[in-house]
Tab-separated table of C-alpha atoms in Angstrom:
chain	number	residue	atom	x	y	z
A	1	MET	CA	-10.960	-18.303	-15.740
A	2	PHE	CA	-8.341	-16.410	-13.754
A	3	LEU	CA	-9.160	-13.154	-15.535
A	4	GLN	CA	-12.834	-13.710	-14.775
A	5	LEU	CA	-11.951	-14.161	-11.111
A	6	CYS	CA	-10.027	-10.877	-11.142
A	7	LYS	CA	-13.005	-9.103	-12.691
A	8	VAL	CA	-15.330	-10.564	-10.070
A	9	GLU	CA	-13.002	-9.528	-7.237
A	10	TRP	CA	-12.751	-6.029	-8.647
A	11	PHE	CA	-16.543	-5.794	-8.941
A	12	LYS	CA	-17.023	-7.021	-5.363
A	13	LEU	CA	-14.426	-4.564	-4.075
A	14	PHE	CA	-16.188	-1.605	-5.628
A	15	LYS	CA	-19.533	-2.754	-4.233
A	16	THR	CA	-18.027	-1.971	-0.824
A	17	LYS	CA	-16.933	1.422	0.489
A	18	ALA	CA	-13.316	0.729	-0.472
A	19	TRP	CA	-13.489	3.080	-3.465
A	20	VAL	CA	-13.932	6.014	-1.074
A	21	TYR	CA	-10.340	5.558	0.086
A	22	LEU	CA	-9.079	6.217	-3.427
A	23	PHE	CA	-9.997	9.837	-2.749
A	24	VAL	CA	-9.484	10.248	0.999
A	25	ASN	CA	-5.677	10.145	0.917
A	26	PRO	CA	-5.230	12.392	-2.153
A	27	ILE	CA	-7.712	14.971	-0.856
A	28	LEU	CA	-6.044	15.051	2.562
A	29	ILE	CA	-2.583	15.421	1.013
A	30	ALA	CA	-3.825	18.126	-1.362
A	31	ALA	CA	-5.379	20.102	1.493
A	32	ILE	CA	-2.249	20.002	3.649
A	33	LEU	CA	0.104	20.827	0.759
A	34	PHE	CA	-2.129	23.696	-0.295
A	35	VAL	CA	-2.485	25.182	3.181
A	36	GLY	CA	1.120	24.566	4.204
A	37	ASP	CA	2.658	25.975	1.055
A	38	GLN	CA	3.679	29.245	2.736
A	39	ALA	CA	5.688	27.380	5.357
A	40	MET	CA	7.726	25.561	2.701
A	41	PRO	CA	11.039	27.039	1.516
A	42	SER	CA	11.180	28.626	-1.912
A	43	GLY	CA	13.305	27.429	-4.790
A	44	LYS	CA	13.846	23.980	-6.251
A	45	ILE	CA	14.047	22.484	-2.758
A	46	LYS	CA	10.260	22.848	-2.595
A	47	TRP	CA	9.944	19.731	-4.775
A	48	LEU	CA	12.072	17.744	-2.334
A	49	MET	CA	10.094	19.047	0.632
A	50	ALA	CA	6.796	18.108	-1.014
A	51	SER	CA	8.155	14.633	-1.796
A	52	ALA	CA	9.389	14.215	1.788
A	53	PHE	CA	6.011	15.347	3.122
A	54	ILE	CA	4.148	12.760	1.036
A	55	ALA	CA	6.576	10.054	2.155
A	56	ASN	CA	6.224	10.936	5.834
A	57	VAL	CA	2.438	11.296	5.859
A	58	HIS	CA	1.170	9.080	3.080
A	59	GLY	CA	3.968	6.504	3.007
A	60	LEU	CA	4.473	6.260	6.756
A	61	LEU	CA	0.852	5.847	7.860
A	62	LEU	CA	-1.919	6.365	5.312
A	63	PHE	CA	-0.647	4.049	2.577
A	64	PRO	CA	0.089	0.985	4.782
A	65	LEU	CA	-3.188	1.471	6.652
A	66	THR	CA	-5.109	1.657	3.371
A	67	GLY	CA	-3.398	-1.533	2.212
A	68	GLY	CA	-4.730	-3.417	5.224
A	69	LEU	CA	-8.150	-1.870	4.752
A	70	VAL	CA	-8.363	-2.968	1.126
A	71	THR	CA	-7.381	-6.571	1.871
A	72	SER	CA	-10.072	-6.658	4.549
A	73	PHE	CA	-12.649	-5.476	2.025
A	74	VAL	CA	-11.394	-8.046	-0.522
A	75	CYS	CA	-12.244	-10.883	1.876
A	76	ARG	CA	-15.363	-9.367	3.422
A	77	TYR	CA	-17.951	-11.050	1.195
A	78	GLU	CA	-16.411	-14.500	1.726
A	79	HIS	CA	-16.689	-14.192	5.506
A	80	GLU	CA	-20.424	-13.539	5.271
A	81	ALA	CA	-23.082	-16.247	4.856
A	82	GLY	CA	-20.698	-19.039	3.888
A	83	GLY	CA	-19.069	-17.092	1.077
A	84	TRP	CA	-15.886	-19.171	1.072
A	85	LYS	CA	-17.852	-22.380	0.463
A	86	GLN	CA	-19.837	-20.769	-2.331
A	87	LEU	CA	-16.709	-19.404	-4.018
A	88	LEU	CA	-14.704	-22.617	-3.786
A	89	SER	CA	-17.641	-24.715	-4.991
A	90	LEU	CA	-17.035	-23.137	-8.399
A	91	PRO	CA	-14.533	-24.710	-10.829
A	92	VAL	CA	-11.635	-22.602	-9.521
A	93	THR	CA	-8.438	-23.461	-7.686
A	94	ARG	CA	-7.445	-21.983	-4.358
A	95	LYS	CA	-4.249	-20.635	-5.925
A	96	SER	CA	-6.237	-18.692	-8.503
A	97	VAL	CA	-8.578	-17.302	-5.829
A	98	TYR	CA	-5.649	-16.175	-3.711
A	99	GLY	CA	-3.870	-14.699	-6.741
A	100	ALA	CA	-6.969	-12.825	-7.912
A	101	LYS	CA	-7.458	-11.240	-4.493
A	102	LEU	CA	-3.795	-10.282	-4.233
A	103	ILE	CA	-3.731	-8.727	-7.699
A	104	THR	CA	-6.985	-6.848	-7.055
A	105	ALA	CA	-5.595	-5.283	-3.885
A	106	ALA	CA	-2.282	-4.458	-5.602
A	107	VAL	CA	-4.010	-2.763	-8.557
A	108	PHE	CA	-6.171	-0.741	-6.161
A	109	MET	CA	-3.064	0.508	-4.347
A	110	GLY	CA	-1.418	1.319	-7.678
A	111	ILE	CA	-4.395	3.464	-8.695
A	112	LEU	CA	-4.187	5.247	-5.343
A	113	GLN	CA	-0.537	6.090	-6.021
A	114	VAL	CA	-1.464	7.513	-9.428
A	115	PHE	CA	-4.079	9.745	-7.779
A	116	VAL	CA	-1.535	11.006	-5.224
A	117	PHE	CA	0.916	11.706	-8.059
A	118	VAL	CA	-1.727	13.674	-9.963
A	119	VAL	CA	-2.562	15.657	-6.826
A	120	LEU	CA	1.081	16.607	-6.358
A	121	LEU	CA	1.309	17.788	-9.961
A	122	GLY	CA	-1.915	19.755	-9.567
A	123	ILE	CA	-0.742	21.510	-6.398
A	124	SER	CA	2.621	22.275	-8.007
A	125	VAL	CA	0.837	24.056	-10.857
A	126	LEU	CA	-1.566	25.945	-8.565
A	127	LYS	CA	1.239	27.042	-6.259
A	128	ASP	CA	3.667	27.671	-9.107
A	129	TYR	CA	6.504	25.431	-7.941
A	130	PRO	CA	9.776	26.694	-9.440
A	131	GLY	CA	11.727	25.019	-12.233
A	132	THR	CA	10.875	22.088	-14.445
A	133	ILE	CA	8.622	19.404	-12.969
A	134	PRO	CA	10.891	16.461	-11.981
A	135	LEU	CA	8.532	13.907	-13.474
A	136	LYS	CA	11.091	11.102	-13.535
A	137	MET	CA	11.976	11.530	-9.874
A	138	MET	CA	8.389	11.872	-8.651
A	139	ALA	CA	7.083	8.988	-10.761
A	140	GLY	CA	9.981	6.813	-9.584
A	141	ASN	CA	9.212	7.595	-5.951
A	142	MET	CA	5.541	6.752	-6.403
A	143	LEU	CA	6.420	3.492	-8.160
A	144	SER	CA	8.918	2.549	-5.440
A	145	GLY	CA	6.294	3.247	-2.777
A	146	TRP	CA	3.807	0.989	-4.553
A	147	ILE	CA	6.325	-1.838	-4.891
A	148	ALA	CA	7.213	-1.449	-1.213
A	149	VAL	CA	3.592	-1.882	-0.105
A	150	LEU	CA	3.187	-5.248	-1.871
A	151	PRO	CA	4.627	-7.310	1.037
A	152	ILE	CA	2.228	-5.553	3.409
A	153	ILE	CA	-0.699	-6.439	1.147
A	154	ALA	CA	0.457	-10.063	0.934
A	155	PHE	CA	0.728	-10.331	4.719
A	156	MET	CA	-2.565	-8.586	5.424
A	157	LEU	CA	-4.344	-10.789	2.888
A	158	VAL	CA	-3.363	-13.823	4.983
A	159	VAL	CA	-4.626	-12.068	8.112
A	160	SER	CA	-7.878	-11.056	6.420
A	161	MET	CA	-8.457	-14.626	5.234
A	162	ALA	CA	-7.805	-16.010	8.702
A	163	LEU	CA	-9.886	-13.497	10.688
A	164	SER	CA	-13.580	-13.332	9.948
A	165	SER	CA	-13.898	-10.083	11.898
A	166	PHE	CA	-13.414	-7.020	9.706
A	167	GLY	CA	-12.350	-4.942	12.692
A	168	ALA	CA	-9.867	-7.529	13.940
A	169	SER	CA	-7.853	-7.538	10.711
A	170	LEU	CA	-7.793	-3.730	10.709
A	171	THR	CA	-6.562	-3.755	14.300
A	172	VAL	CA	-3.679	-6.051	13.364
A	173	ASN	CA	-2.609	-3.677	10.606
A	174	VAL	CA	-2.813	-0.643	12.889
A	175	ILE	CA	-0.687	-2.419	15.499
A	176	LEU	CA	1.945	-3.237	12.859
A	177	THR	CA	1.864	0.227	11.260
A	178	LEU	CA	2.146	2.410	14.362
A	179	PRO	CA	5.744	1.279	15.156
A	180	ASN	CA	6.732	3.125	11.964
A	181	LEU	CA	6.669	6.325	14.008
A	182	PHE	CA	9.483	4.988	16.186
A	183	VAL	CA	11.610	2.843	13.871
A	184	VAL	CA	11.572	4.810	10.610
A	185	ASN	CA	14.617	6.850	11.675
A	186	SER	CA	16.371	3.904	13.297
A	187	GLU	CA	19.496	2.793	11.455
A	188	ARG	CA	19.249	-0.576	13.166
A	189	PHE	CA	15.578	-1.512	12.745
A	190	GLY	CA	14.055	0.853	10.169
A	191	PRO	CA	15.676	-0.565	7.010
A	192	TRP	CA	14.527	-4.099	7.894
A	193	TYR	CA	10.942	-3.460	9.009
A	194	PRO	CA	8.533	-4.141	6.093
A	195	TRP	CA	5.996	-1.510	7.158
A	196	THR	CA	8.542	1.319	6.856
A	197	GLN	CA	9.508	0.445	3.277
A	198	PRO	CA	6.781	2.541	1.545
A	199	THR	CA	8.219	5.607	3.284
A	200	TYR	CA	11.729	4.860	2.083
A	201	GLY	CA	10.474	4.091	-1.409
A	202	MET	CA	8.666	7.420	-1.673
A	203	LEU	CA	11.714	9.265	-0.380
A	204	GLY	CA	13.715	7.792	-3.220
A	205	VAL	CA	16.248	5.071	-2.417
A	206	THR	CA	19.373	5.744	-4.467
A	207	GLY	CA	23.088	5.334	-3.971
A	208	LYS	CA	24.824	3.848	-0.972
A	209	ALA	CA	22.743	5.652	1.638
A	210	SER	CA	19.572	7.719	1.273
A	211	TRP	CA	18.307	10.607	3.391
A	212	GLU	CA	20.868	9.764	6.124
A	213	LEU	CA	18.950	6.565	6.902
A	214	MET	CA	21.856	4.271	6.062
A	215	LEU	CA	19.479	2.463	3.709
A	216	THR	CA	21.103	1.109	0.593
A	217	THR	CA	19.273	0.175	-2.573
A	218	GLN	CA	20.388	-3.425	-2.071
A	219	THR	CA	18.901	-3.558	1.434
A	220	PHE	CA	15.652	-2.039	0.204
A	221	LEU	CA	15.293	-4.610	-2.571
A	222	VAL	CA	16.296	-7.533	-0.344
A	223	VAL	CA	13.684	-6.619	2.267
A	224	ILE	CA	10.938	-6.069	-0.311
A	225	ILE	CA	11.574	-9.193	-2.367
A	226	SER	CA	12.253	-11.572	0.532
A	227	SER	CA	9.315	-10.413	2.654
A	228	PHE	CA	6.955	-10.490	-0.342
A	229	LEU	CA	7.948	-14.030	-1.306
A	230	LEU	CA	7.749	-15.159	2.324
A	231	PHE	CA	4.286	-13.699	2.882
A	232	VAL	CA	2.937	-14.982	-0.443
A	233	ALA	CA	4.260	-18.487	0.260
A	234	ALA	CA	2.781	-18.414	3.772
A	235	GLY	CA	-0.527	-17.150	2.410
A	236	LEU	CA	-0.775	-19.827	-0.249
A	237	LEU	CA	0.169	-22.562	2.221
A	238	TYR	CA	-2.395	-21.345	4.734
A	239	PHE	CA	-5.165	-20.982	2.165
A	240	GLN	CA	-4.465	-24.404	0.657
A	241	ARG	CA	-4.840	-26.002	4.089
A	242	LYS	CA	-7.657	-23.760	5.349
A	243	HIS	CA	-10.726	-25.761	6.342
A	244	ILE	CA	-13.784	-24.325	4.624
């Protein structure tokens, strides 16, 4: 039954305009990388510059904002015409409903990361980036960015379930994402703020300190795992007690 719920959630998601955002981010990144290629330094450092650009544009703003958008779409049908009552009148548990929505949003964000990765490879071929393609590094950065966005999805799913207004849940995510511009380079706050983690993940968190951010791999994992578990537990508790 859980797999059926996941299929239904996926079908409902793609009946909305959410699928458009699978292409908006990659197209925007492709356009900027293509146009800005001349301003980038030559040599193998071009790969690092392209990776840093994706982290600071896609990871810092676009990816977290898309995560909140997707969770809003995932709950949109249920907020219309008594959808929650209709869904929960079926022989399903609230845990399975919550899990299906969370997995659907996570898979969507994973597909988005794959598209961004493909775009980067495509631009590198068109612009003839030097040297061998660092597939392991780039794929690792994309995977780390996806893992880092999971706590944001878990939190925004709670918000989207609680707020019936589509715009209100988006506003909450914007308010929480915009501080990234100020705290991402902060040694004191940046490493601990969940919304900055996709940026760090896409930059590549390795060793004792990465990109002069004083962010260790241990700190990165602690923030991701603890915030994800906290938000999932809070979401399940809220949804179990939510009056329908």
